[in-house]
mmCIF file with all atom_site columns, C-alpha atoms and ligand atoms in Angstrom:
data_model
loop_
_atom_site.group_PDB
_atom_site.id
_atom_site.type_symbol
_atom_site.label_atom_id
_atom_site.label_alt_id
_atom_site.label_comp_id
_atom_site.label_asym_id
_atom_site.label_entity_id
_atom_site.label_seq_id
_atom_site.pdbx_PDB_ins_code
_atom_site.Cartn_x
_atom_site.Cartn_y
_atom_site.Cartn_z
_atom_site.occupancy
_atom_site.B_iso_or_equiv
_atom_site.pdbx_formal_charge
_atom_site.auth_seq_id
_atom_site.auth_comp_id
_atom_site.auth_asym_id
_atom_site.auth_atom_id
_atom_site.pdbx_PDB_model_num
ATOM   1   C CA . UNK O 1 1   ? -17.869 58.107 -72.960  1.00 0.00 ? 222 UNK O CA 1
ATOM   2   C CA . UNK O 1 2   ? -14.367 57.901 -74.447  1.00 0.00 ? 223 UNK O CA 1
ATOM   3   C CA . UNK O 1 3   ? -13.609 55.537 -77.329  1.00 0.00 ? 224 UNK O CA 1
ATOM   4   C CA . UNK O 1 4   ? -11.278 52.990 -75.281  1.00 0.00 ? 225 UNK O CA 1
ATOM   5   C CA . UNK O 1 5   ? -13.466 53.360 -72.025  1.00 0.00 ? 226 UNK O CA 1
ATOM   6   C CA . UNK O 1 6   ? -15.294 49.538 -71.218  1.00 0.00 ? 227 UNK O CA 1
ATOM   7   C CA . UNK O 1 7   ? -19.084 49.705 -70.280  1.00 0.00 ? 228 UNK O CA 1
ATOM   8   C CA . UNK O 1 8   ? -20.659 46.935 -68.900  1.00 0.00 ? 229 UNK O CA 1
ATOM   9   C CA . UNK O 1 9   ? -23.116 45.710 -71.040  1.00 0.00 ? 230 UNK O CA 1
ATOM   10  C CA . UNK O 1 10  ? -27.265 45.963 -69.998  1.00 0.00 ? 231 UNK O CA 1
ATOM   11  C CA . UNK O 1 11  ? -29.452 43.950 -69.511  1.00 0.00 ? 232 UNK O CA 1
ATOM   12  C CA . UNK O 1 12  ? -31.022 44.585 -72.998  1.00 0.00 ? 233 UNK O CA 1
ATOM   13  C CA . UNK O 1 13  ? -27.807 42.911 -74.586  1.00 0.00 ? 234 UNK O CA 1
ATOM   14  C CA . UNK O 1 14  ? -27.270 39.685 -73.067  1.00 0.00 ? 235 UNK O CA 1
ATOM   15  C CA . UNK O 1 15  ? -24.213 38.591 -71.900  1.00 0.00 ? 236 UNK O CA 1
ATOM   16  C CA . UNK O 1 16  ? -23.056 35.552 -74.557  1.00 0.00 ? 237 UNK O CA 1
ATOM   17  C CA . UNK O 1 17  ? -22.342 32.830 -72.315  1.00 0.00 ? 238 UNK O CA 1
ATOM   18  C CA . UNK O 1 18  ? -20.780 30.374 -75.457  1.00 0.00 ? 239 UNK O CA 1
ATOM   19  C CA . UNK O 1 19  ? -17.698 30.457 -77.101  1.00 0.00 ? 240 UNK O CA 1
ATOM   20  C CA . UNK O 1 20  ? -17.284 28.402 -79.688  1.00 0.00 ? 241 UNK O CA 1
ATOM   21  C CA . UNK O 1 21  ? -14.454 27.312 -81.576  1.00 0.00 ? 242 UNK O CA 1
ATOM   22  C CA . UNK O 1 22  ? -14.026 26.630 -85.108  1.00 0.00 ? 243 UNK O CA 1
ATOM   23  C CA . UNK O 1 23  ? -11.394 25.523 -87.600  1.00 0.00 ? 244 UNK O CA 1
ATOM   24  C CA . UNK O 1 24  ? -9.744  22.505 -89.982  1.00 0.00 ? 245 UNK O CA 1
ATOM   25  C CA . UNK O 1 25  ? -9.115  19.322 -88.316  1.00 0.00 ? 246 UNK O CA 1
ATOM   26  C CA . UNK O 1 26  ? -5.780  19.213 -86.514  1.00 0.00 ? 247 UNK O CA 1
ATOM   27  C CA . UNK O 1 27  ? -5.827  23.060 -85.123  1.00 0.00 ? 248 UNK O CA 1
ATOM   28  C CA . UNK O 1 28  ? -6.352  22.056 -81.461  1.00 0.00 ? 249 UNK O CA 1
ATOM   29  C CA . UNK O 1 29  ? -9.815  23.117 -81.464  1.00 0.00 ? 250 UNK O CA 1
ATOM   30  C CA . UNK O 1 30  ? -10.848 20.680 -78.335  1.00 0.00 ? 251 UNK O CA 1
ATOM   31  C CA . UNK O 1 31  ? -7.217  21.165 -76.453  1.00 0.00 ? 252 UNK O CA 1
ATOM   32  C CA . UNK O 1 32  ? -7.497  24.873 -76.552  1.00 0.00 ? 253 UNK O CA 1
ATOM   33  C CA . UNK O 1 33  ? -11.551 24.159 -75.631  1.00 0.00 ? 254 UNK O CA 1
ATOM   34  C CA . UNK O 1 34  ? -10.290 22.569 -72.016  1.00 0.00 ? 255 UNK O CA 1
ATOM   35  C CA . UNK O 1 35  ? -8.412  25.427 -71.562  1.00 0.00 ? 256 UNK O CA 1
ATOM   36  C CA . UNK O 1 36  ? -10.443 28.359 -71.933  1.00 0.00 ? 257 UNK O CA 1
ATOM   37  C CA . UNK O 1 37  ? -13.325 26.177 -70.087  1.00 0.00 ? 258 UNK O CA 1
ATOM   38  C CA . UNK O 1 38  ? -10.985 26.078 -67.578  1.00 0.00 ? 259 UNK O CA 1
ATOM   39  C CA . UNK O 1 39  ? -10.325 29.455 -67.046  1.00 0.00 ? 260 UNK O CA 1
ATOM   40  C CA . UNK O 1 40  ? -13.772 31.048 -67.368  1.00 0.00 ? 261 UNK O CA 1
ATOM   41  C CA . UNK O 1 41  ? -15.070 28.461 -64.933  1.00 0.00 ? 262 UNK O CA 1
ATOM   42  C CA . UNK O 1 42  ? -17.283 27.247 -67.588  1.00 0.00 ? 263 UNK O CA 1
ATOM   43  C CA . UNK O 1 43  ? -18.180 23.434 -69.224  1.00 0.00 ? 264 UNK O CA 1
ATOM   44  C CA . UNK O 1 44  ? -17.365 22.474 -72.431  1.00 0.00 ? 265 UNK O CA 1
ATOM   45  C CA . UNK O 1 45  ? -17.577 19.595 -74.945  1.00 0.00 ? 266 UNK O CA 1
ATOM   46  C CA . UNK O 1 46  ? -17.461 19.514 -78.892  1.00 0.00 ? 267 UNK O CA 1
ATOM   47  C CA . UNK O 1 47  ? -19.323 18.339 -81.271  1.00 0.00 ? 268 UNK O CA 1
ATOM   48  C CA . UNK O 1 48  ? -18.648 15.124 -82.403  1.00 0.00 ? 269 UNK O CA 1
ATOM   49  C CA . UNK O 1 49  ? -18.733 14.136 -79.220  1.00 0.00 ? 270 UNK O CA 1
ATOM   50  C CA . UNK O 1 50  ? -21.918 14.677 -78.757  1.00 0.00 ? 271 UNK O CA 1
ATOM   51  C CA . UNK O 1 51  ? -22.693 13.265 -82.066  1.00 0.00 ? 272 UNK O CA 1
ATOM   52  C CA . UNK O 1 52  ? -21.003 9.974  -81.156  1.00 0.00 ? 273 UNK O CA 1
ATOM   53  C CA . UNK O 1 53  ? -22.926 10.070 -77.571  1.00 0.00 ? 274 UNK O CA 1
ATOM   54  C CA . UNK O 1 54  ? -26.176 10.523 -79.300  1.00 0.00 ? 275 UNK O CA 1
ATOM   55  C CA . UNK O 1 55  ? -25.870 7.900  -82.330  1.00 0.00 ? 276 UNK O CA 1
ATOM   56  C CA . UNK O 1 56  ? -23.426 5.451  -80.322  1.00 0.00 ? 277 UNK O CA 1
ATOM   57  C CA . UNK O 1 57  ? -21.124 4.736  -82.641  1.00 0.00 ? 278 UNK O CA 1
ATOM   58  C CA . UNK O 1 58  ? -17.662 6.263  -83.900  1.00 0.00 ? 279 UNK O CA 1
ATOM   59  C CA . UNK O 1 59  ? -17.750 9.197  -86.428  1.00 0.00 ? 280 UNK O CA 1
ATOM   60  C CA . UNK O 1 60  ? -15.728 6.742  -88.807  1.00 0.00 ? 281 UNK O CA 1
ATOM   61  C CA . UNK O 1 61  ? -18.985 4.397  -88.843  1.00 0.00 ? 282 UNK O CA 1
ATOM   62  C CA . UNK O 1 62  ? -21.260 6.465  -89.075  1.00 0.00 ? 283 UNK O CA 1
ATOM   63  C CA . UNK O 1 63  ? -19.748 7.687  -92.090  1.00 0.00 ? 284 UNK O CA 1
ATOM   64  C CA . UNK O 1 64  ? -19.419 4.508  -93.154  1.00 0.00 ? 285 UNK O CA 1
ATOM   65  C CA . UNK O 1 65  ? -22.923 3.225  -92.425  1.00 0.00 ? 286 UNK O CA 1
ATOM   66  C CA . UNK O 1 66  ? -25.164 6.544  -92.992  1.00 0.00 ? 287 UNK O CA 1
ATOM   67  C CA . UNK O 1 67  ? -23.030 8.736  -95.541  1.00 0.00 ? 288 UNK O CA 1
ATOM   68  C CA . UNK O 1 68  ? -21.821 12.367 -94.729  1.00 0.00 ? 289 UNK O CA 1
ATOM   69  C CA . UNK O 1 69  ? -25.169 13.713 -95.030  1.00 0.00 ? 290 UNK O CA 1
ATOM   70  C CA . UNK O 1 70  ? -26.278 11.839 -91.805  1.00 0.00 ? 291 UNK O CA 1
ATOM   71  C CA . UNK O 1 71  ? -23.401 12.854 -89.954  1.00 0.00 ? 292 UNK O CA 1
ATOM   72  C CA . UNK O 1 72  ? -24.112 16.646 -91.188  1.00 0.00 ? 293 UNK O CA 1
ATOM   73  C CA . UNK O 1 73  ? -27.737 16.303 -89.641  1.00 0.00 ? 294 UNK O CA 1
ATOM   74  C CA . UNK O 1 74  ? -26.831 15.117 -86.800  1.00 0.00 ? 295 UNK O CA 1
ATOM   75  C CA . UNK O 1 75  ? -23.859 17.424 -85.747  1.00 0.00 ? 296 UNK O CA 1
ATOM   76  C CA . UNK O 1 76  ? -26.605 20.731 -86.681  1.00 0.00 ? 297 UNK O CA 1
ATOM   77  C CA . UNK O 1 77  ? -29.068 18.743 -83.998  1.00 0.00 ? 298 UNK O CA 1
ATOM   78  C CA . UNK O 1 78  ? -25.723 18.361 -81.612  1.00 0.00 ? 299 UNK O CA 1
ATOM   79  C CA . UNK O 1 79  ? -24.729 21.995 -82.276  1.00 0.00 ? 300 UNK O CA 1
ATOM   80  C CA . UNK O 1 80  ? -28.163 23.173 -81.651  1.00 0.00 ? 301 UNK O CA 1
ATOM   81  C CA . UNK O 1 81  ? -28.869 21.723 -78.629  1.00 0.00 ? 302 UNK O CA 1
ATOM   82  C CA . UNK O 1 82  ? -25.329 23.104 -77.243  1.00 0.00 ? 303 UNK O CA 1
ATOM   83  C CA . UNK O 1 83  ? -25.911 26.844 -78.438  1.00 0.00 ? 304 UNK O CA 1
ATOM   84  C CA . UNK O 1 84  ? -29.123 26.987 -77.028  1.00 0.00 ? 305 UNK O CA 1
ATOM   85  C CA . UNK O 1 85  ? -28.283 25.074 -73.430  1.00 0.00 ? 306 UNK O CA 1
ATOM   86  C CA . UNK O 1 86  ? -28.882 27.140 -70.521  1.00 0.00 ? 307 UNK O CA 1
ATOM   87  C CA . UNK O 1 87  ? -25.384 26.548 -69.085  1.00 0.00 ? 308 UNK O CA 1
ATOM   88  C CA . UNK O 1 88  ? -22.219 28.801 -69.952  1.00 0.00 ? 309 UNK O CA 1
ATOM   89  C CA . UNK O 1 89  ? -20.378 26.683 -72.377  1.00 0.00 ? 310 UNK O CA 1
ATOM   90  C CA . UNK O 1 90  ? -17.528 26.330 -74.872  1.00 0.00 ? 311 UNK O CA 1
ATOM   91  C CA . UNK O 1 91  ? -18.041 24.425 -78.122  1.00 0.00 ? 312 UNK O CA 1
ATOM   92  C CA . UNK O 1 92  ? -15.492 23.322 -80.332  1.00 0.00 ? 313 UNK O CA 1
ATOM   93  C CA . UNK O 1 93  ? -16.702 22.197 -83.556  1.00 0.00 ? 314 UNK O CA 1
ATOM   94  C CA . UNK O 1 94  ? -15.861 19.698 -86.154  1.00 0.00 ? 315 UNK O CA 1
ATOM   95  C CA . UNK O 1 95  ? -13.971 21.133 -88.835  1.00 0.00 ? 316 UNK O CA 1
ATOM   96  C CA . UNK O 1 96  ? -16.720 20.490 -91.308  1.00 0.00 ? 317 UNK O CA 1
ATOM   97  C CA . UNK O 1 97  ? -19.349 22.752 -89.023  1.00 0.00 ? 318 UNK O CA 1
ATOM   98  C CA . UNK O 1 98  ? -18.561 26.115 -90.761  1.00 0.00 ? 319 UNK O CA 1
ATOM   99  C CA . UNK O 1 99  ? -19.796 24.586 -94.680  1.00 0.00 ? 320 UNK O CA 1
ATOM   100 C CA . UNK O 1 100 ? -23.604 24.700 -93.881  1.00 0.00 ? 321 UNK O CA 1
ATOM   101 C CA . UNK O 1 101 ? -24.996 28.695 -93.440  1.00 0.00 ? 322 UNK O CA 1
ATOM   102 C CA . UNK O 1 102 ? -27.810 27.910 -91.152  1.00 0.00 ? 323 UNK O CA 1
ATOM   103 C CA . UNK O 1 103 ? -24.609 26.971 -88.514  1.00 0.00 ? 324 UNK O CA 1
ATOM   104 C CA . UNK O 1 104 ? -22.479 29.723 -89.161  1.00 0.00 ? 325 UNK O CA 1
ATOM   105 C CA . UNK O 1 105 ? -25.801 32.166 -88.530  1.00 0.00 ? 326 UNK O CA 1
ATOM   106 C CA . UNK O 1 106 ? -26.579 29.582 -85.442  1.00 0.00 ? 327 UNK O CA 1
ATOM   107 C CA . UNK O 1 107 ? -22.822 30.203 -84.338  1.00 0.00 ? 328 UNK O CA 1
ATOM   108 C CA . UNK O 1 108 ? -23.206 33.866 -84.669  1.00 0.00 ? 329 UNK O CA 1
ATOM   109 C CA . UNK O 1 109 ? -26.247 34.717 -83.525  1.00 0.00 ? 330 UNK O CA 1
ATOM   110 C CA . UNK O 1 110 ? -25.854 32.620 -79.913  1.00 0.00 ? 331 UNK O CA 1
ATOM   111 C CA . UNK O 1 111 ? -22.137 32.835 -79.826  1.00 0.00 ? 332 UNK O CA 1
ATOM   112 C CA . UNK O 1 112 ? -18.644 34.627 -80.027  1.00 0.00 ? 333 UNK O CA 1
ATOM   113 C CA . UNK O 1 113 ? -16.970 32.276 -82.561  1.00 0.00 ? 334 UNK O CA 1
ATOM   114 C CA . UNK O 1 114 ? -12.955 32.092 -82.622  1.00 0.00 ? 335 UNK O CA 1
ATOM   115 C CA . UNK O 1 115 ? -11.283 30.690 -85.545  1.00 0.00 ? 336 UNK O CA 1
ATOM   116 C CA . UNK O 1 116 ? -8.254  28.746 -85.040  1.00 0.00 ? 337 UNK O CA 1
ATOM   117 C CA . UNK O 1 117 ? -5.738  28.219 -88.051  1.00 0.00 ? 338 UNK O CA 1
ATOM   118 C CA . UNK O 1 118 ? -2.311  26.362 -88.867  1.00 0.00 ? 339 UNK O CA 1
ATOM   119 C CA . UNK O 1 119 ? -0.268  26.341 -91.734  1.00 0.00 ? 340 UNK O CA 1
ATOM   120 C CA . UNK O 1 120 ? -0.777  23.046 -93.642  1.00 0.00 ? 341 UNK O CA 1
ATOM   121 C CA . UNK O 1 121 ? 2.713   21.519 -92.676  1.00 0.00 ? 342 UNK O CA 1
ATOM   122 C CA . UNK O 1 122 ? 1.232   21.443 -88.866  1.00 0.00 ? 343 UNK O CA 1
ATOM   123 C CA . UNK O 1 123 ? -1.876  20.280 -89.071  1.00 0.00 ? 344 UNK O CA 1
ATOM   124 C CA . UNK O 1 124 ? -0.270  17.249 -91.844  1.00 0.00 ? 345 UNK O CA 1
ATOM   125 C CA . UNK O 1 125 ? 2.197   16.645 -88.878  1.00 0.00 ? 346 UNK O CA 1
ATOM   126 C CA . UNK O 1 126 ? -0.849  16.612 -86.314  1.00 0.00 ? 347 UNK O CA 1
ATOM   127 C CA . UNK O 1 127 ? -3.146  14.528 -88.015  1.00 0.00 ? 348 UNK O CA 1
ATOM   128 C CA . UNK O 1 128 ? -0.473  12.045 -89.712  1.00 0.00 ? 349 UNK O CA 1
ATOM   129 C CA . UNK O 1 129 ? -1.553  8.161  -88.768  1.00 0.00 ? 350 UNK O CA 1
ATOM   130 C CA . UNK O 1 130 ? -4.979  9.644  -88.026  1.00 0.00 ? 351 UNK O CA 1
ATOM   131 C CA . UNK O 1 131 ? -7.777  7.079  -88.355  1.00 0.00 ? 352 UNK O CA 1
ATOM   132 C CA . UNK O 1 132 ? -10.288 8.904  -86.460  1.00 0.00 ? 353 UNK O CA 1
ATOM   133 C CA . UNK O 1 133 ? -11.135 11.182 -89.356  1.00 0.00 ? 354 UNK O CA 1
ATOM   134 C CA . UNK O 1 134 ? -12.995 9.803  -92.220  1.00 0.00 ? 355 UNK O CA 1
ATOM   135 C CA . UNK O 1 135 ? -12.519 12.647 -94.818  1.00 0.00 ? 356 UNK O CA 1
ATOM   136 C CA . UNK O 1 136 ? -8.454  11.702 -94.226  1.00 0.00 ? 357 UNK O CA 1
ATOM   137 C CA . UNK O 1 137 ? -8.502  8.385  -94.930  1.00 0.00 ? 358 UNK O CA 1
ATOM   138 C CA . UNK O 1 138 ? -6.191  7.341  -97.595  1.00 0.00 ? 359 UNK O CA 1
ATOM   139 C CA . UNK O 1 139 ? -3.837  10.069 -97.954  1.00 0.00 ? 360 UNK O CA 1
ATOM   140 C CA . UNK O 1 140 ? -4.256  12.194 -95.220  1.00 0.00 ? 361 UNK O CA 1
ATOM   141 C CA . UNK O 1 141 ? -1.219  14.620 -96.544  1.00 0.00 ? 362 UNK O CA 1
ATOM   142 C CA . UNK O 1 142 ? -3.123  14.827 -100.030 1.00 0.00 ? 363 UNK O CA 1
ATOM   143 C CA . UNK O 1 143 ? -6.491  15.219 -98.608  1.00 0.00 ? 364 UNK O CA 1
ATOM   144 C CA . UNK O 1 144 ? -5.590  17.957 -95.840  1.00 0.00 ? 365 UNK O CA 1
ATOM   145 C CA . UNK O 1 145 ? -4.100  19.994 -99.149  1.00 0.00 ? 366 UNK O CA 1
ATOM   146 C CA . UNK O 1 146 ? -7.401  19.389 -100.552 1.00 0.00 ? 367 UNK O CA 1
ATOM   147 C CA . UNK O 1 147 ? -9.875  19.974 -98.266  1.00 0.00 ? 368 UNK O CA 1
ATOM   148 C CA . UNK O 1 148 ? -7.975  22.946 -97.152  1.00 0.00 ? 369 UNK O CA 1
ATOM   149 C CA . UNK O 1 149 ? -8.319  24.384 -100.878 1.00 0.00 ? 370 UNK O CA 1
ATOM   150 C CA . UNK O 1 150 ? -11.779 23.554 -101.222 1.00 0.00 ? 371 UNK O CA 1
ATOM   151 C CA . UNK O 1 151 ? -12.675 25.168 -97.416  1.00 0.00 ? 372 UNK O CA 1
ATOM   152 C CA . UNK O 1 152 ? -10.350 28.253 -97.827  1.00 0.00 ? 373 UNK O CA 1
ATOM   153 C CA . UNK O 1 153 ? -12.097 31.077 -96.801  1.00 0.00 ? 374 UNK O CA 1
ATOM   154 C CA . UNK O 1 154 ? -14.597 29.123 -94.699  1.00 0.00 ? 375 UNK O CA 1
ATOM   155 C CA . UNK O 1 155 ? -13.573 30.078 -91.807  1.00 0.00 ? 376 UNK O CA 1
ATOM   156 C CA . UNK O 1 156 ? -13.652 33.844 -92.155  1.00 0.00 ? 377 UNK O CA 1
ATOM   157 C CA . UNK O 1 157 ? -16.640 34.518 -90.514  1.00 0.00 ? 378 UNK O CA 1
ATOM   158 C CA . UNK O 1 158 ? -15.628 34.709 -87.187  1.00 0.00 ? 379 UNK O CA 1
ATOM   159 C CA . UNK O 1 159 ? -15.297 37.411 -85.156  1.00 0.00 ? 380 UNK O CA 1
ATOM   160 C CA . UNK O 1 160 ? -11.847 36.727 -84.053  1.00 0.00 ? 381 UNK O CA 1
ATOM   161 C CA . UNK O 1 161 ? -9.063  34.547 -85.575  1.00 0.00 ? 382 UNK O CA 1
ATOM   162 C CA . UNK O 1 162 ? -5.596  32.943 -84.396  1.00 0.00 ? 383 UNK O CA 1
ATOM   163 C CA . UNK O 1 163 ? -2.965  31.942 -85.960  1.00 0.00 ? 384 UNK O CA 1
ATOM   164 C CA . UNK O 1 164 ? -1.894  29.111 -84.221  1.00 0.00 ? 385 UNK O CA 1
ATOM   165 C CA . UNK O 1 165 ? 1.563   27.804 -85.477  1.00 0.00 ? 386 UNK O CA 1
ATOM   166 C CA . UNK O 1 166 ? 4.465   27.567 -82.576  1.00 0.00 ? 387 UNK O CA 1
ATOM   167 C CA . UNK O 1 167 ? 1.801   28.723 -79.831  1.00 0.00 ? 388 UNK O CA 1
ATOM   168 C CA . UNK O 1 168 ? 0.728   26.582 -77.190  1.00 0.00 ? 389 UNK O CA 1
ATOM   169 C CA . UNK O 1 169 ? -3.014  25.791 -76.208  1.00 0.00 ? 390 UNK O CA 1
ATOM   170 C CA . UNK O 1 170 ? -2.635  27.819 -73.041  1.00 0.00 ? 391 UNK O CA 1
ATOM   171 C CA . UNK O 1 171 ? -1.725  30.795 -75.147  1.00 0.00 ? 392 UNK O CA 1
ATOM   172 C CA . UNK O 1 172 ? -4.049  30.628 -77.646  1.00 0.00 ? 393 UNK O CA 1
ATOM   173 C CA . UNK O 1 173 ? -6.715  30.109 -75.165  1.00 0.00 ? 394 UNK O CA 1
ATOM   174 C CA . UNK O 1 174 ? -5.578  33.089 -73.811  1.00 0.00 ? 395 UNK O CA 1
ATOM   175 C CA . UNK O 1 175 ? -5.822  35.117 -77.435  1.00 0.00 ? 396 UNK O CA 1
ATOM   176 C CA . UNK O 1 176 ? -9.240  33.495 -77.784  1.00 0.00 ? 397 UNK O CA 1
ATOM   177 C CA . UNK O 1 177 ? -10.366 35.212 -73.884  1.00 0.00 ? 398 UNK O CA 1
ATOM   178 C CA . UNK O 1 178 ? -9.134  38.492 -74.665  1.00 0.00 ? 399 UNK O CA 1
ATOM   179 C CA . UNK O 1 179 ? -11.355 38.609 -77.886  1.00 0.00 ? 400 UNK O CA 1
ATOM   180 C CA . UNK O 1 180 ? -14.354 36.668 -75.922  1.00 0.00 ? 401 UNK O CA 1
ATOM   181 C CA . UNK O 1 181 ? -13.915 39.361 -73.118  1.00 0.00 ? 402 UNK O CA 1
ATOM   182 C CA . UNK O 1 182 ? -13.256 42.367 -75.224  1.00 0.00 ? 403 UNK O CA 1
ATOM   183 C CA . UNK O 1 183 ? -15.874 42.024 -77.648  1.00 0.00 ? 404 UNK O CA 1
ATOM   184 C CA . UNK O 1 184 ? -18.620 39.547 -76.619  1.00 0.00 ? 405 UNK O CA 1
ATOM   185 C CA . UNK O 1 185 ? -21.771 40.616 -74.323  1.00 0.00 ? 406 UNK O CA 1
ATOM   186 C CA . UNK O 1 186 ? -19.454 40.973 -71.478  1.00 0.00 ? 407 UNK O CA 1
ATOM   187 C CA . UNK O 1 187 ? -17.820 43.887 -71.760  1.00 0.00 ? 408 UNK O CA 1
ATOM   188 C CA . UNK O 1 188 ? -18.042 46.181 -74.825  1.00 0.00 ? 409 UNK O CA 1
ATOM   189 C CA . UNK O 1 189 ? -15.664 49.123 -76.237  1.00 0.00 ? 410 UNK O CA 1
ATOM   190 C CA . UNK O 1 190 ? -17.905 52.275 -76.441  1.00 0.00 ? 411 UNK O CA 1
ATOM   191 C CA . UNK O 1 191 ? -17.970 53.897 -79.766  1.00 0.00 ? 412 UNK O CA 1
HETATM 192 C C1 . S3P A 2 .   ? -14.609 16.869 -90.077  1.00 0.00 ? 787 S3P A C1 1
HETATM 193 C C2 . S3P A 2 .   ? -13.881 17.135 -88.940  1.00 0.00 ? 787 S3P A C2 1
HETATM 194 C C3 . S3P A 2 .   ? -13.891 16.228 -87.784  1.00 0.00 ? 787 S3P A C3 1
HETATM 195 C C4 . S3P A 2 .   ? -15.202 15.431 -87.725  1.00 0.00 ? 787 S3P A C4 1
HETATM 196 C C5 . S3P A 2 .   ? -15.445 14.739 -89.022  1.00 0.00 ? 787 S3P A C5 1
HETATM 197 C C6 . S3P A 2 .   ? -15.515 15.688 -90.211  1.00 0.00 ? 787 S3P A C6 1
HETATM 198 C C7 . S3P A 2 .   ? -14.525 17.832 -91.215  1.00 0.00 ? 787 S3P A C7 1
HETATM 199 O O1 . S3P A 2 .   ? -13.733 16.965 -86.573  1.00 0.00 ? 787 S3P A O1 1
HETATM 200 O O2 . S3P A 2 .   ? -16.277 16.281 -87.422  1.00 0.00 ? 787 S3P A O2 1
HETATM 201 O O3 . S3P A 2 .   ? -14.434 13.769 -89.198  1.00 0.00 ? 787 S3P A O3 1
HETATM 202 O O4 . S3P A 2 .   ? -15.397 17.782 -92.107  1.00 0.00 ? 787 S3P A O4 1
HETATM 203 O O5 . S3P A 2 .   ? -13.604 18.682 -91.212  1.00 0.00 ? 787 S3P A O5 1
HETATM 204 P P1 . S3P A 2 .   ? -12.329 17.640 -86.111  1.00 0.00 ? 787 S3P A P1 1
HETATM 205 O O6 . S3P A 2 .   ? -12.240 18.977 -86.788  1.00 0.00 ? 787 S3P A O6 1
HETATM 206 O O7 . S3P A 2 .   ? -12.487 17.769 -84.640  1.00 0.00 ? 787 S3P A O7 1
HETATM 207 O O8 . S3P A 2 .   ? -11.250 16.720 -86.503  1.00 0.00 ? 787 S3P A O8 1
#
């Protein structure tokens, strides 16, 4: 079979039914995750949501009341549960998902994970008067610039990623279905 000729994948390599988006707070991670949902035909949600659902309270108290290290816990449990759900789904993360290993293998091994990026300037501008986001309280201008430091390179793992800066959700969803569609279980360029 020719090199740019599309097979459909077997049965012995399972289709990957979850996409799941990952990147810093403030790159439309949940926007673009309505969107792709939307055109695949299949659910979504994100994490913190779930999170939030399962502890009832805000991610800013639970923080508050618990400590990070609760709120990691319980987003693993919440991104668990999603990746292995026996429902076609897309996932978008908090931006915080990517730091612990056992996730990023979790990601990987049950998903096709799409990075989404913006230049600094944007996602200050996006998340300015924020008060949803704990790790921004204060300063959020200072503490994007430093969290973005301390992540950079954090998001390389995944297998595809977009620069998002003057696109709009609908076409970065559509960047994030070509890679889904051209690499993922679905469909698969023979070698
Ligand atoms: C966090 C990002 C947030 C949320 C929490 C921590 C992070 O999600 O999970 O405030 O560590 O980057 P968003 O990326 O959806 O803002």
């Amino acid at each position: 079979m020719g090199r740019c000729e599309h097979q459909v994948v077997g049965e012995d390599q399972p289709s990957r039914s979850k996409i799941v988006l990952v990147g810093f707070m403030g790159t439309g991670k949940s926007t673009v995750a309505g969107q792709l949902a939307a055109r695949l035909g299949y659910g979504w949600t994100d994490t913190d949501s779930e999170v939030v659902a399962e502890e009832g309270c805000s991610i800013a108290e639970l923080f508050a009341r618990h400590g990070e290290p609760y709120f990691r816990e319980a987003e693993t449990r919440a991104l668990t549960r999603l990746l292995t759900a026996d429902t076609p789904l897309v996932i978008a993360t908090g931006g915080g998902t990517v730091l612990s290993e056992a996730n990023r293998e979790l990601m990987l091994r049950h998903g096709f994970v799409a990075a989404l990026r913006a230049s600094e300037a944007v996602i200050v501008q996006r998340v300015a008067g924020d008060t949803a986001r704990p790790l921004l309280a204060g300063d959020p201008a200072a503490k994007v610039r430093e969290l973005m430091k301390a992540r950079s390179g954090a998001y390389d793992f995944a297998q595809l990623s977009v620069d998002t800066d003057g696109l709009d959700p609908g076409a970065v969803a559509e960047s994030v279905l070509s890679g889904y569609l051209g690499t993922s279980g679905l469909y698969r360029v023979s070698e």
